[in-house]
Amino acid sequence: MKKYILFFVALALFSCKEPFCEQNTDQATGQVVKVLDSRYRAYDARQGEDLSRFGIWITSPEQYKRVFAHCCASQLDSVDFDRFDILGLSTVNQGSNSSYLRDVKRDDAAQKITYTVTEQYCKRASPLDGKSNLVLVPKIPATYTIAYVRNQ
């Protein structure tokens, strides 16, 4: 009798079309001070190109205004570029109920910053939209290199 009950419980679990998962909240770790508004898109309208596709490092107010001139230049958050920089790495959602883990690690010995964006989702699905994954970080010395890692 117990075998039949276990069989039906297993059948019910595996026949369900939607996985049992909840949408997680986005997280930021490491050197991330703040995640910028998701409406900000680093995009060059003249060339039709996503500027954060391979990673972007924004270091000045002029660059900040230029990168977001097409979408939200009049609504940008105030950033003190003497103290902070912005990093971005665009992603396209690969699943449903996606959440993101954005992590910035600093290695002073190697003079390197590693920005990793990890998408967490319940079920693989067709891409719906993209995110620029822009984060505010402490000022990065100009001599440092930046590695961008996308985990999807």
PDB file of C-alpha atoms in Angstrom:
ATOM      1  CA  MET A   1       0.000   0.000   0.000  1.00  0.00           C
ATOM      2  CA  LYS A   2       2.828   2.365   0.872  1.00  0.00           C
ATOM      3  CA  LYS A   3       4.390   1.731  -2.542  1.00  0.00           C
ATOM      4  CA  TYR A   4       1.197   2.858  -4.270  1.00  0.00           C
ATOM      5  CA  ILE A   5       0.985   6.026  -2.218  1.00  0.00           C
ATOM      6  CA  LEU A   6       4.623   6.871  -2.947  1.00  0.00           C
ATOM      7  CA  PHE A   7       4.065   6.139  -6.622  1.00  0.00           C
ATOM      8  CA  PHE A   8       1.078   8.531  -6.844  1.00  0.00           C
ATOM      9  CA  VAL A   9       2.862  11.261  -4.897  1.00  0.00           C
ATOM     10  CA  ALA A  10       5.874  10.975  -7.218  1.00  0.00           C
ATOM     11  CA  LEU A  11       3.595  10.981 -10.264  1.00  0.00           C
ATOM     12  CA  ALA A  12       1.838  14.129  -9.053  1.00  0.00           C
ATOM     13  CA  LEU A  13       5.128  15.918  -8.444  1.00  0.00           C
ATOM     14  CA  PHE A  14       6.649  15.067 -11.812  1.00  0.00           C
ATOM     15  CA  SER A  15       3.534  15.628 -13.897  1.00  0.00           C
ATOM     16  CA  CYS A  16       3.179  19.233 -12.779  1.00  0.00           C
ATOM     17  CA  LYS A  17       3.988  21.613 -15.643  1.00  0.00           C
ATOM     18  CA  GLU A  18       5.118  24.528 -13.494  1.00  0.00           C
ATOM     19  CA  PRO A  19       7.975  24.073 -11.048  1.00  0.00           C
ATOM     20  CA  PHE A  20       7.478  24.766  -7.373  1.00  0.00           C
ATOM     21  CA  CYS A  21       9.513  27.931  -7.011  1.00  0.00           C
ATOM     22  CA  GLU A  22       9.057  31.468  -5.959  1.00  0.00           C
ATOM     23  CA  GLN A  23      10.477  34.533  -7.572  1.00  0.00           C
ATOM     24  CA  ASN A  24      13.531  35.589  -5.615  1.00  0.00           C
ATOM     25  CA  THR A  25      14.439  39.201  -5.062  1.00  0.00           C
ATOM     26  CA  ASP A  26      17.413  40.728  -6.823  1.00  0.00           C
ATOM     27  CA  GLN A  27      20.596  40.833  -4.746  1.00  0.00           C
ATOM     28  CA  ALA A  28      23.755  42.914  -4.849  1.00  0.00           C
ATOM     29  CA  THR A  29      26.947  41.847  -3.104  1.00  0.00           C
ATOM     30  CA  GLY A  30      30.609  42.744  -2.826  1.00  0.00           C
ATOM     31  CA  GLN A  31      31.545  46.307  -3.756  1.00  0.00           C
ATOM     32  CA  VAL A  32      28.050  47.245  -5.017  1.00  0.00           C
ATOM     33  CA  VAL A  33      26.822  50.423  -3.324  1.00  0.00           C
ATOM     34  CA  LYS A  34      23.541  50.673  -5.244  1.00  0.00           C
ATOM     35  CA  VAL A  35      21.731  49.143  -8.222  1.00  0.00           C
ATOM     36  CA  LEU A  36      20.568  51.817 -10.651  1.00  0.00           C
ATOM     37  CA  ASP A  37      17.008  52.024 -11.940  1.00  0.00           C
ATOM     38  CA  SER A  38      16.230  49.205 -14.377  1.00  0.00           C
ATOM     39  CA  ARG A  39      14.781  51.722 -16.859  1.00  0.00           C
ATOM     40  CA  TYR A  40      18.293  53.039 -17.561  1.00  0.00           C
ATOM     41  CA  ARG A  41      19.503  51.578 -20.862  1.00  0.00           C
ATOM     42  CA  ALA A  42      23.088  52.085 -22.037  1.00  0.00           C
ATOM     43  CA  TYR A  43      22.300  52.385 -25.718  1.00  0.00           C
ATOM     44  CA  ASP A  44      23.759  54.281 -28.675  1.00  0.00           C
ATOM     45  CA  ALA A  45      20.780  55.200 -30.842  1.00  0.00           C
ATOM     46  CA  ARG A  46      22.980  56.376 -33.742  1.00  0.00           C
ATOM     47  CA  GLN A  47      24.786  53.058 -34.056  1.00  0.00           C
ATOM     48  CA  GLY A  48      21.855  50.957 -32.800  1.00  0.00           C
ATOM     49  CA  GLU A  49      24.022  49.229 -30.240  1.00  0.00           C
ATOM     50  CA  ASP A  50      23.754  48.119 -26.625  1.00  0.00           C
ATOM     51  CA  LEU A  51      26.732  49.765 -24.926  1.00  0.00           C
ATOM     52  CA  SER A  52      26.702  47.399 -21.949  1.00  0.00           C
ATOM     53  CA  ARG A  53      26.571  44.236 -24.061  1.00  0.00           C
ATOM     54  CA  PHE A  54      30.229  43.466 -23.359  1.00  0.00           C
ATOM     55  CA  GLY A  55      30.377  45.557 -20.189  1.00  0.00           C
ATOM     56  CA  ILE A  56      30.543  49.296 -19.611  1.00  0.00           C
ATOM     57  CA  TRP A  57      32.512  51.426 -17.139  1.00  0.00           C
ATOM     58  CA  ILE A  58      31.192  54.950 -16.643  1.00  0.00           C
ATOM     59  CA  THR A  59      33.683  57.265 -14.948  1.00  0.00           C
ATOM     60  CA  SER A  60      32.524  60.859 -15.541  1.00  0.00           C
ATOM     61  CA  PRO A  61      29.383  63.019 -15.538  1.00  0.00           C
ATOM     62  CA  GLU A  62      29.820  63.716 -19.262  1.00  0.00           C
ATOM     63  CA  GLN A  63      29.986  60.036 -20.138  1.00  0.00           C
ATOM     64  CA  TYR A  64      27.007  59.363 -17.826  1.00  0.00           C
ATOM     65  CA  LYS A  65      24.836  61.938 -19.615  1.00  0.00           C
ATOM     66  CA  ARG A  66      25.978  60.828 -23.079  1.00  0.00           C
ATOM     67  CA  VAL A  67      25.307  57.109 -22.458  1.00  0.00           C
ATOM     68  CA  PHE A  68      21.754  57.771 -21.239  1.00  0.00           C
ATOM     69  CA  ALA A  69      20.890  60.731 -23.495  1.00  0.00           C
ATOM     70  CA  HIS A  70      18.320  58.717 -25.484  1.00  0.00           C
ATOM     71  CA  CYS A  71      16.277  57.391 -22.580  1.00  0.00           C
ATOM     72  CA  CYS A  72      16.461  59.273 -19.374  1.00  0.00           C
ATOM     73  CA  ALA A  73      19.038  62.085 -19.331  1.00  0.00           C
ATOM     74  CA  SER A  74      16.602  64.453 -17.608  1.00  0.00           C
ATOM     75  CA  GLN A  75      15.782  61.913 -14.867  1.00  0.00           C
ATOM     76  CA  LEU A  76      19.213  60.523 -13.974  1.00  0.00           C
ATOM     77  CA  ASP A  77      20.180  59.923 -10.367  1.00  0.00           C
ATOM     78  CA  SER A  78      22.854  62.256  -9.077  1.00  0.00           C
ATOM     79  CA  VAL A  79      26.268  60.520  -8.914  1.00  0.00           C
ATOM     80  CA  ASP A  80      29.460  61.913  -7.370  1.00  0.00           C
ATOM     81  CA  PHE A  81      32.046  60.690  -9.879  1.00  0.00           C
ATOM     82  CA  ASP A  82      34.882  61.826  -7.613  1.00  0.00           C
ATOM     83  CA  ARG A  83      33.851  58.986  -5.279  1.00  0.00           C
ATOM     84  CA  PHE A  84      31.976  56.489  -7.465  1.00  0.00           C
ATOM     85  CA  ASP A  85      31.891  54.791 -10.886  1.00  0.00           C
ATOM     86  CA  ILE A  86      29.150  52.837 -12.647  1.00  0.00           C
ATOM     87  CA  LEU A  87      29.529  49.356 -14.086  1.00  0.00           C
ATOM     88  CA  GLY A  88      27.019  47.659 -16.367  1.00  0.00           C
ATOM     89  CA  LEU A  89      26.631  44.306 -18.105  1.00  0.00           C
ATOM     90  CA  SER A  90      23.470  43.673 -20.090  1.00  0.00           C
ATOM     91  CA  THR A  91      21.580  40.398 -19.971  1.00  0.00           C
ATOM     92  CA  VAL A  92      18.517  39.023 -21.725  1.00  0.00           C
ATOM     93  CA  ASN A  93      16.139  37.081 -19.503  1.00  0.00           C
ATOM     94  CA  GLN A  94      16.503  33.370 -20.166  1.00  0.00           C
ATOM     95  CA  GLY A  95      13.771  32.178 -17.846  1.00  0.00           C
ATOM     96  CA  SER A  96      10.547  32.920 -16.051  1.00  0.00           C
ATOM     97  CA  ASN A  97      10.429  34.582 -12.628  1.00  0.00           C
ATOM     98  CA  SER A  98      14.010  35.764 -13.092  1.00  0.00           C
ATOM     99  CA  SER A  99      15.994  37.467 -10.386  1.00  0.00           C
ATOM    100  CA  TYR A 100      19.562  38.692 -10.531  1.00  0.00           C
ATOM    101  CA  LEU A 101      22.615  38.459  -8.348  1.00  0.00           C
ATOM    102  CA  ARG A 102      25.046  41.285  -9.101  1.00  0.00           C
ATOM    103  CA  ASP A 103      28.472  40.902  -7.510  1.00  0.00           C
ATOM    104  CA  VAL A 104      31.556  43.129  -7.743  1.00  0.00           C
ATOM    105  CA  LYS A 105      34.875  41.846  -6.407  1.00  0.00           C
ATOM    106  CA  ARG A 106      38.024  43.953  -6.103  1.00  0.00           C
ATOM    107  CA  ASP A 107      41.508  42.419  -6.217  1.00  0.00           C
ATOM    108  CA  ASP A 108      44.042  45.126  -5.347  1.00  0.00           C
ATOM    109  CA  ALA A 109      47.054  42.808  -5.771  1.00  0.00           C
ATOM    110  CA  ALA A 110      46.078  42.039  -9.385  1.00  0.00           C
ATOM    111  CA  GLN A 111      44.585  45.526  -9.926  1.00  0.00           C
ATOM    112  CA  LYS A 112      41.413  43.917 -11.212  1.00  0.00           C
ATOM    113  CA  ILE A 113      37.668  44.284 -10.734  1.00  0.00           C
ATOM    114  CA  THR A 114      35.355  41.377 -11.559  1.00  0.00           C
ATOM    115  CA  TYR A 115      31.693  42.173 -12.149  1.00  0.00           C
ATOM    116  CA  THR A 116      29.515  39.052 -12.244  1.00  0.00           C
ATOM    117  CA  VAL A 117      25.812  39.024 -13.129  1.00  0.00           C
ATOM    118  CA  THR A 118      23.962  35.783 -12.428  1.00  0.00           C
ATOM    119  CA  GLU A 119      20.377  35.180 -13.518  1.00  0.00           C
ATOM    120  CA  GLN A 120      18.341  32.865 -11.320  1.00  0.00           C
ATOM    121  CA  TYR A 121      15.082  31.534 -12.733  1.00  0.00           C
ATOM    122  CA  CYS A 122      12.541  28.807 -12.155  1.00  0.00           C
ATOM    123  CA  LYS A 123      12.056  27.559 -15.690  1.00  0.00           C
ATOM    124  CA  ARG A 124      13.839  28.255 -18.953  1.00  0.00           C
ATOM    125  CA  ALA A 125      11.703  30.388 -21.250  1.00  0.00           C
ATOM    126  CA  SER A 126      11.950  32.563 -24.343  1.00  0.00           C
ATOM    127  CA  PRO A 127      13.709  35.881 -23.700  1.00  0.00           C
ATOM    128  CA  LEU A 128      11.256  38.603 -22.778  1.00  0.00           C
ATOM    129  CA  ASP A 129      13.380  41.638 -22.101  1.00  0.00           C
ATOM    130  CA  GLY A 130      16.867  42.716 -21.175  1.00  0.00           C
ATOM    131  CA  LYS A 131      18.514  44.447 -18.267  1.00  0.00           C
ATOM    132  CA  SER A 132      21.536  46.716 -18.253  1.00  0.00           C
ATOM    133  CA  ASN A 133      22.459  45.642 -14.692  1.00  0.00           C
ATOM    134  CA  LEU A 134      23.979  49.012 -13.837  1.00  0.00           C
ATOM    135  CA  VAL A 135      25.570  49.303 -10.408  1.00  0.00           C
ATOM    136  CA  LEU A 136      27.231  52.088  -8.470  1.00  0.00           C
ATOM    137  CA  VAL A 137      30.635  51.108  -7.045  1.00  0.00           C
ATOM    138  CA  PRO A 138      33.435  52.894  -5.191  1.00  0.00           C
ATOM    139  CA  LYS A 139      35.799  54.784  -7.526  1.00  0.00           C
ATOM    140  CA  ILE A 140      37.997  52.393  -9.507  1.00  0.00           C
ATOM    141  CA  PRO A 141      41.590  53.452 -10.223  1.00  0.00           C
ATOM    142  CA  ALA A 142      42.213  54.058 -13.942  1.00  0.00           C
ATOM    143  CA  THR A 143      45.020  51.469 -13.940  1.00  0.00           C
ATOM    144  CA  TYR A 144      42.672  48.608 -13.005  1.00  0.00           C
ATOM    145  CA  THR A 145      41.217  46.172 -15.514  1.00  0.00           C
ATOM    146  CA  ILE A 146      37.619  45.018 -15.380  1.00  0.00           C
ATOM    147  CA  ALA A 147      36.441  41.501 -16.135  1.00  0.00           C
ATOM    148  CA  TYR A 148      32.751  41.032 -16.914  1.00  0.00           C
ATOM    149  CA  VAL A 149      31.153  37.644 -16.247  1.00  0.00           C
ATOM    150  CA  ARG A 150      27.614  36.745 -17.284  1.00  0.00           C
ATOM    151  CA  ASN A 151      26.076  33.556 -15.796  1.00  0.00           C
ATOM    152  CA  GLN A 152      22.755  32.604 -17.356  1.00  0.00           C
TER     153      GLN A 152
END
